[in-house]
């Protein structure tokens, strides 16, 4: 639908439930030939032809050199840390999905939480150095909502202290910086292809790395550590993506540009409609190529008539299931809140954002009438 349609003239048609996201699915009939091939070949998994084709197709689409597919983003994060033999302490953000810190704990590594920047809600480079100890081996920032971290500043610190950088890039599919893909920054970057993501393979994920040797190590680690039939070089895991997921990914990739274009229109429409509402603030974009419109976070400030949770509930009452990504902070969960770095005084910006942010629905099938219904709730009529 065209964003130029005068939205305020459109009246909502239904009161059907609107979720925060909905997968953009290629037409079912287009998937049948892929399934037929799988049925004919009887190759269901273990890095078969669709797996190989999707790795190549994603390298080309994303503009990256090496990419290893995984069955989900969390296993990809766990394996990325294994691949670099990360130990001790890792500096990370509390303002993310819980999988970020969990991947550290699965590796026996202690997360050290550092506060975020108020403008991007990404790890604040100015606060990283103070958290470095002799045990620190790496930094794990998150490109939150797909907005790029300050990759230059983070790399400078990593170089000064000889630390690895592993980006949790779960939200950052297709995001570019001036030098090319944001996924080429750091030692490794990890994508998620979960159903709720911009690009999905039902479940799925990937590690992006810079050289063939690292890619080979990651490939061994995701296949139990097997190098050949009788040789196991590491205590690897089963992180392989199946042929069905890979085939679906190849098909989805053919429709990704139309999905991104509609997301962009929705983002622009929200910004225009919400611009004049007192107490509602949108997170700014960087450059256009640095945006993939994965999420639409708003901040509900003190001068809005309702609290963030009040607006969240009002949405629910109107069958609009907006989400409080990321509340509670990771550092508030029981397995983390005892850590010294989890103290709220150490994380004032993240704590404030966790109480103010509401992610509005954004996905290609969202109609202009849906957008009108959502904004009407915020406007209070
Ligand atoms: N790092 C970061 C920064 C992440 O955000 C994530 C995942 C990861 C790492 C780990 O990657 P994966 O291992 O997941 O690949 C969702 C997702 O499950 C999760 O992937 C995502 N981040 C996180 C931010 O959100 P929930 O619990 O909010 O999802 P759920 O089931 O409530 O879904 C939200 C809405 O989406 C539903 O209300 C309806 C719609 N939906 C959902 C599903 C699953 C659909 O329409 N169809 C579906 O199949 O966690």
Tab-separated table of N, CA, C and O and ligand atoms in Angstrom, residues 17-23 71-77 95-101 142-145 168-171 190-197 200 202-205 295 316 321 323 325-326, ligand 1:
chain	number	residue	atom	x	y	z
A	17	UNK	N	-6.966	-8.640	16.086
A	17	UNK	CA	-5.743	-8.439	16.873
A	17	UNK	C	-4.560	-8.088	15.968
A	17	UNK	O	-4.357	-8.704	14.928
A	18	UNK	N	-3.788	-7.092	16.400
A	18	UNK	CA	-2.560	-6.722	15.688
A	18	UNK	C	-1.385	-7.077	16.595
A	18	UNK	O	-1.300	-6.578	17.714
A	19	UNK	N	-0.499	-7.950	16.108
A	19	UNK	CA	0.701	-8.313	16.873
A	19	UNK	C	1.838	-7.361	16.554
A	19	UNK	O	1.783	-6.623	15.564
A	20	UNK	N	2.880	-7.431	17.372
A	20	UNK	CA	4.039	-6.557	17.165
A	20	UNK	C	4.725	-6.879	15.842
A	20	UNK	O	5.307	-6.017	15.195
A	21	UNK	N	4.633	-8.134	15.424
A	21	UNK	CA	5.174	-8.503	14.120
A	21	UNK	C	4.423	-9.688	13.566
A	21	UNK	O	3.641	-10.338	14.287
A	22	UNK	N	4.639	-9.937	12.304
A	22	UNK	CA	4.048	-11.082	11.625
A	22	UNK	C	5.013	-11.419	10.486
A	22	UNK	O	5.447	-10.507	9.783
A	23	UNK	N	5.376	-12.696	10.341
A	23	UNK	CA	6.342	-13.019	9.282
A	23	UNK	C	5.797	-12.691	7.895
A	23	UNK	O	4.601	-12.861	7.652
A	71	UNK	N	20.990	-23.392	13.128
A	71	UNK	CA	19.575	-23.717	13.332
A	71	UNK	C	18.843	-22.626	14.111
A	71	UNK	O	17.616	-22.568	14.080
A	72	UNK	N	19.570	-21.761	14.812
A	72	UNK	CA	18.962	-20.564	15.423
A	72	UNK	C	20.077	-19.602	15.843
A	72	UNK	O	21.258	-19.981	15.867
A	73	UNK	N	19.699	-18.396	16.188
A	73	UNK	CA	20.681	-17.377	16.526
A	73	UNK	C	21.380	-17.649	17.848
A	73	UNK	O	22.556	-17.316	18.014
A	74	UNK	N	20.677	-18.260	18.787
A	74	UNK	CA	21.279	-18.501	20.105
A	74	UNK	C	22.424	-19.504	20.002
A	74	UNK	O	23.507	-19.282	20.565
A	75	UNK	N	22.205	-20.602	19.270
A	75	UNK	CA	23.296	-21.575	19.084
A	75	UNK	C	24.447	-20.953	18.309
A	75	UNK	O	25.605	-21.300	18.524
A	76	UNK	N	24.127	-20.027	17.411
A	76	UNK	CA	25.185	-19.338	16.663
A	76	UNK	C	26.024	-18.472	17.623
A	76	UNK	O	27.249	-18.448	17.533
A	77	UNK	N	25.358	-17.788	18.565
A	77	UNK	CA	26.097	-16.979	19.550
A	77	UNK	C	26.985	-17.867	20.419
A	77	UNK	O	28.159	-17.563	20.661
A	95	UNK	N	20.661	-4.223	27.773
A	95	UNK	CA	19.466	-3.827	27.027
A	95	UNK	C	19.396	-4.657	25.749
A	95	UNK	O	19.790	-4.223	24.657
A	96	UNK	N	18.942	-5.894	25.908
A	96	UNK	CA	18.871	-6.821	24.778
A	96	UNK	C	17.951	-7.964	25.150
A	96	UNK	O	17.424	-8.033	26.267
A	97	UNK	N	17.775	-8.877	24.195
A	97	UNK	CA	17.050	-10.116	24.473
A	97	UNK	C	17.976	-11.002	25.308
A	97	UNK	O	19.198	-10.969	25.157
A	98	UNK	N	17.375	-11.788	26.175
A	98	UNK	CA	18.135	-12.523	27.185
A	98	UNK	C	19.152	-13.500	26.584
A	98	UNK	O	20.160	-13.848	27.227
A	99	UNK	N	18.955	-13.908	25.332
A	99	UNK	CA	19.882	-14.854	24.684
A	99	UNK	C	21.304	-14.301	24.624
A	99	UNK	O	22.272	-15.072	24.618
A	100	UNK	N	21.451	-12.978	24.572
A	100	UNK	CA	22.790	-12.380	24.477
A	100	UNK	C	23.638	-12.821	25.670
A	100	UNK	O	24.727	-13.388	25.500
A	101	UNK	N	23.147	-12.582	26.879
A	101	UNK	CA	23.912	-12.950	28.085
A	101	UNK	C	23.918	-14.462	28.301
A	101	UNK	O	24.927	-15.028	28.738
A	142	UNK	N	25.441	-5.276	20.983
A	142	UNK	CA	24.257	-5.654	20.201
A	142	UNK	C	23.879	-4.460	19.323
A	142	UNK	O	23.815	-3.331	19.816
A	143	UNK	N	23.651	-4.703	18.043
A	143	UNK	CA	23.100	-3.645	17.177
A	143	UNK	C	21.588	-3.622	17.457
A	143	UNK	O	20.785	-4.200	16.696
A	144	UNK	N	21.221	-2.954	18.525
A	144	UNK	CA	19.846	-3.052	19.024
A	144	UNK	C	18.849	-2.446	18.021
A	144	UNK	O	19.064	-1.336	17.522
A	145	UNK	N	17.767	-3.147	17.757
A	145	UNK	CA	16.737	-2.764	16.770
A	145	UNK	C	17.326	-2.618	15.363
A	145	UNK	O	16.727	-1.967	14.502
A	168	UNK	N	26.426	-9.237	18.539
A	168	UNK	CA	25.111	-9.850	18.441
A	168	UNK	C	24.341	-8.969	17.458
A	168	UNK	O	23.876	-7.872	17.791
A	169	UNK	N	24.285	-9.454	16.211
A	169	UNK	CA	23.662	-8.685	15.124
A	169	UNK	C	22.317	-9.305	14.755
A	169	UNK	O	21.870	-9.217	13.602
A	170	UNK	N	21.658	-9.913	15.766
A	170	UNK	CA	20.390	-10.626	15.531
A	170	UNK	C	19.375	-9.762	14.783
A	170	UNK	O	18.588	-10.269	13.998
A	171	UNK	N	19.410	-8.431	15.032
A	171	UNK	CA	18.409	-7.534	14.431
A	171	UNK	C	18.911	-6.866	13.155
A	171	UNK	O	18.169	-6.082	12.563
A	190	UNK	N	26.724	-12.182	14.553
A	190	UNK	CA	25.736	-13.264	14.588
A	190	UNK	C	24.349	-12.725	14.236
A	190	UNK	O	23.874	-11.757	14.844
A	191	UNK	N	23.725	-13.368	13.256
A	191	UNK	CA	22.358	-13.003	12.844
A	191	UNK	C	21.346	-14.001	13.398
A	191	UNK	O	21.687	-15.164	13.625
A	192	UNK	N	20.106	-13.555	13.556
A	192	UNK	CA	18.981	-14.459	13.833
A	192	UNK	C	18.011	-14.410	12.656
A	192	UNK	O	17.710	-13.330	12.142
A	193	UNK	N	17.543	-15.592	12.261
A	193	UNK	CA	16.512	-15.679	11.211
A	193	UNK	C	15.220	-16.229	11.808
A	193	UNK	O	14.484	-16.978	11.163
A	194	UNK	N	14.972	-15.906	13.077
A	194	UNK	CA	13.737	-16.353	13.739
A	194	UNK	C	12.514	-15.784	13.013
A	194	UNK	O	12.599	-14.740	12.353
A	195	UNK	N	11.382	-16.455	13.191
A	195	UNK	CA	10.125	-16.058	12.538
A	195	UNK	C	9.800	-14.573	12.715
A	195	UNK	O	9.152	-13.964	11.853
A	196	UNK	N	10.231	-13.974	13.817
A	196	UNK	CA	9.890	-12.580	14.106
A	196	UNK	C	10.868	-11.581	13.459
A	196	UNK	O	10.710	-10.375	13.656
A	197	UNK	N	11.841	-12.073	12.719
A	197	UNK	CA	12.877	-11.187	12.188
A	197	UNK	C	12.566	-10.722	10.757
A	197	UNK	O	11.751	-11.312	10.058
A	200	UNK	N	13.406	-14.328	7.658
A	200	UNK	CA	13.248	-15.502	8.523
A	200	UNK	C	13.314	-16.802	7.752
A	200	UNK	O	12.970	-16.869	6.565
A	202	UNK	N	11.897	-19.606	9.454
A	202	UNK	CA	11.151	-20.189	10.583
A	202	UNK	C	12.024	-20.012	11.837
A	202	UNK	O	11.787	-19.128	12.616
A	203	UNK	N	13.004	-20.899	12.035
A	203	UNK	CA	14.082	-20.731	13.003
A	203	UNK	C	15.366	-20.706	12.188
A	203	UNK	O	15.462	-21.364	11.148
A	204	UNK	N	16.361	-19.974	12.669
A	204	UNK	CA	17.634	-19.980	11.960
A	204	UNK	C	18.542	-18.878	12.446
A	204	UNK	O	18.125	-18.003	13.217
A	205	UNK	N	19.787	-18.954	12.005
A	205	UNK	CA	20.756	-17.925	12.365
A	205	UNK	C	22.022	-18.131	11.566
A	205	UNK	O	22.105	-19.045	10.734
A	295	UNK	N	12.343	-2.891	13.824
A	295	UNK	CA	11.479	-2.598	14.973
A	295	UNK	C	11.074	-1.131	14.890
A	295	UNK	O	11.759	-0.338	14.249
A	316	UNK	N	-3.454	-3.147	24.603
A	316	UNK	CA	-4.015	-4.497	24.803
A	316	UNK	C	-5.549	-4.454	24.805
A	316	UNK	O	-6.188	-5.311	24.208
A	321	UNK	N	-1.135	-5.737	20.276
A	321	UNK	CA	-0.154	-6.341	21.168
A	321	UNK	C	1.241	-5.770	20.898
A	321	UNK	O	2.105	-6.454	20.338
A	323	UNK	N	4.955	-4.469	22.178
A	323	UNK	CA	5.827	-5.194	23.117
A	323	UNK	C	6.843	-4.271	23.776
A	323	UNK	O	7.310	-3.323	23.163
A	325	UNK	N	10.031	-4.455	24.372
A	325	UNK	CA	11.408	-4.903	24.151
A	325	UNK	C	12.331	-3.740	24.487
A	325	UNK	O	12.223	-2.703	23.824
A	326	UNK	N	13.200	-3.728	25.535
A	326	UNK	CA	13.591	-4.866	26.318
A	326	UNK	C	13.390	-4.585	27.793
A	326	UNK	O	14.223	-3.924	28.419
B	1	LIG	N1	19.996	-11.754	20.290
B	1	LIG	C1	19.030	-10.854	20.168
B	1	LIG	C2	19.364	-9.414	20.308
B	1	LIG	C3	17.713	-11.267	19.902
B	1	LIG	O1	16.721	-10.346	19.806
B	1	LIG	C4	17.438	-12.636	19.769
B	1	LIG	C5	16.082	-13.095	19.527
B	1	LIG	C6	18.508	-13.557	19.864
B	1	LIG	C7	19.776	-13.062	20.132
B	1	LIG	C8	18.307	-15.029	19.717
B	1	LIG	O2	17.994	-15.401	18.387
B	1	LIG	P1	17.121	-16.752	18.123
B	1	LIG	O3	17.764	-17.856	18.899
B	1	LIG	O4	15.700	-16.476	18.573
B	1	LIG	O5	17.236	-16.960	16.638
B	1	LIG	C9	11.066	-13.127	20.126
B	1	LIG	C10	11.870	-14.154	19.385
B	1	LIG	O6	11.583	-15.497	19.780
B	1	LIG	C11	13.336	-13.949	19.446
B	1	LIG	O7	13.884	-14.584	18.313
B	1	LIG	C12	13.712	-12.481	19.409
B	1	LIG	N2	15.117	-12.256	19.586
B	1	LIG	C13	12.972	-11.712	20.469
B	1	LIG	C14	13.293	-10.240	20.456
B	1	LIG	O8	11.585	-11.838	20.226
B	1	LIG	P2	9.137	-13.335	21.861
B	1	LIG	O9	9.017	-14.203	23.046
B	1	LIG	O10	8.876	-11.899	22.016
B	1	LIG	O11	8.263	-13.908	20.642
B	1	LIG	P3	6.703	-14.167	20.553
B	1	LIG	O12	6.503	-15.627	20.339
B	1	LIG	O13	5.988	-13.495	21.681
B	1	LIG	O14	6.368	-13.448	19.172
B	1	LIG	C15	6.098	-12.060	19.079
B	1	LIG	C16	4.911	-11.888	18.145
B	1	LIG	O15	5.261	-12.306	16.847
B	1	LIG	C17	3.704	-12.729	18.512
B	1	LIG	O16	2.888	-12.015	19.394
B	1	LIG	C18	3.031	-13.002	17.173
B	1	LIG	C19	4.158	-12.913	16.176
B	1	LIG	N3	4.576	-14.232	15.691
B	1	LIG	C20	5.467	-14.960	16.413
B	1	LIG	C21	5.851	-16.190	15.991
B	1	LIG	C22	6.856	-17.030	16.777
B	1	LIG	C23	4.045	-14.709	14.524
B	1	LIG	O17	3.212	-14.049	13.883
B	1	LIG	N4	4.452	-15.930	14.070
B	1	LIG	C24	5.337	-16.705	14.759
B	1	LIG	O18	5.692	-17.820	14.311
B	1	LIG	O19	10.636	-13.580	21.369
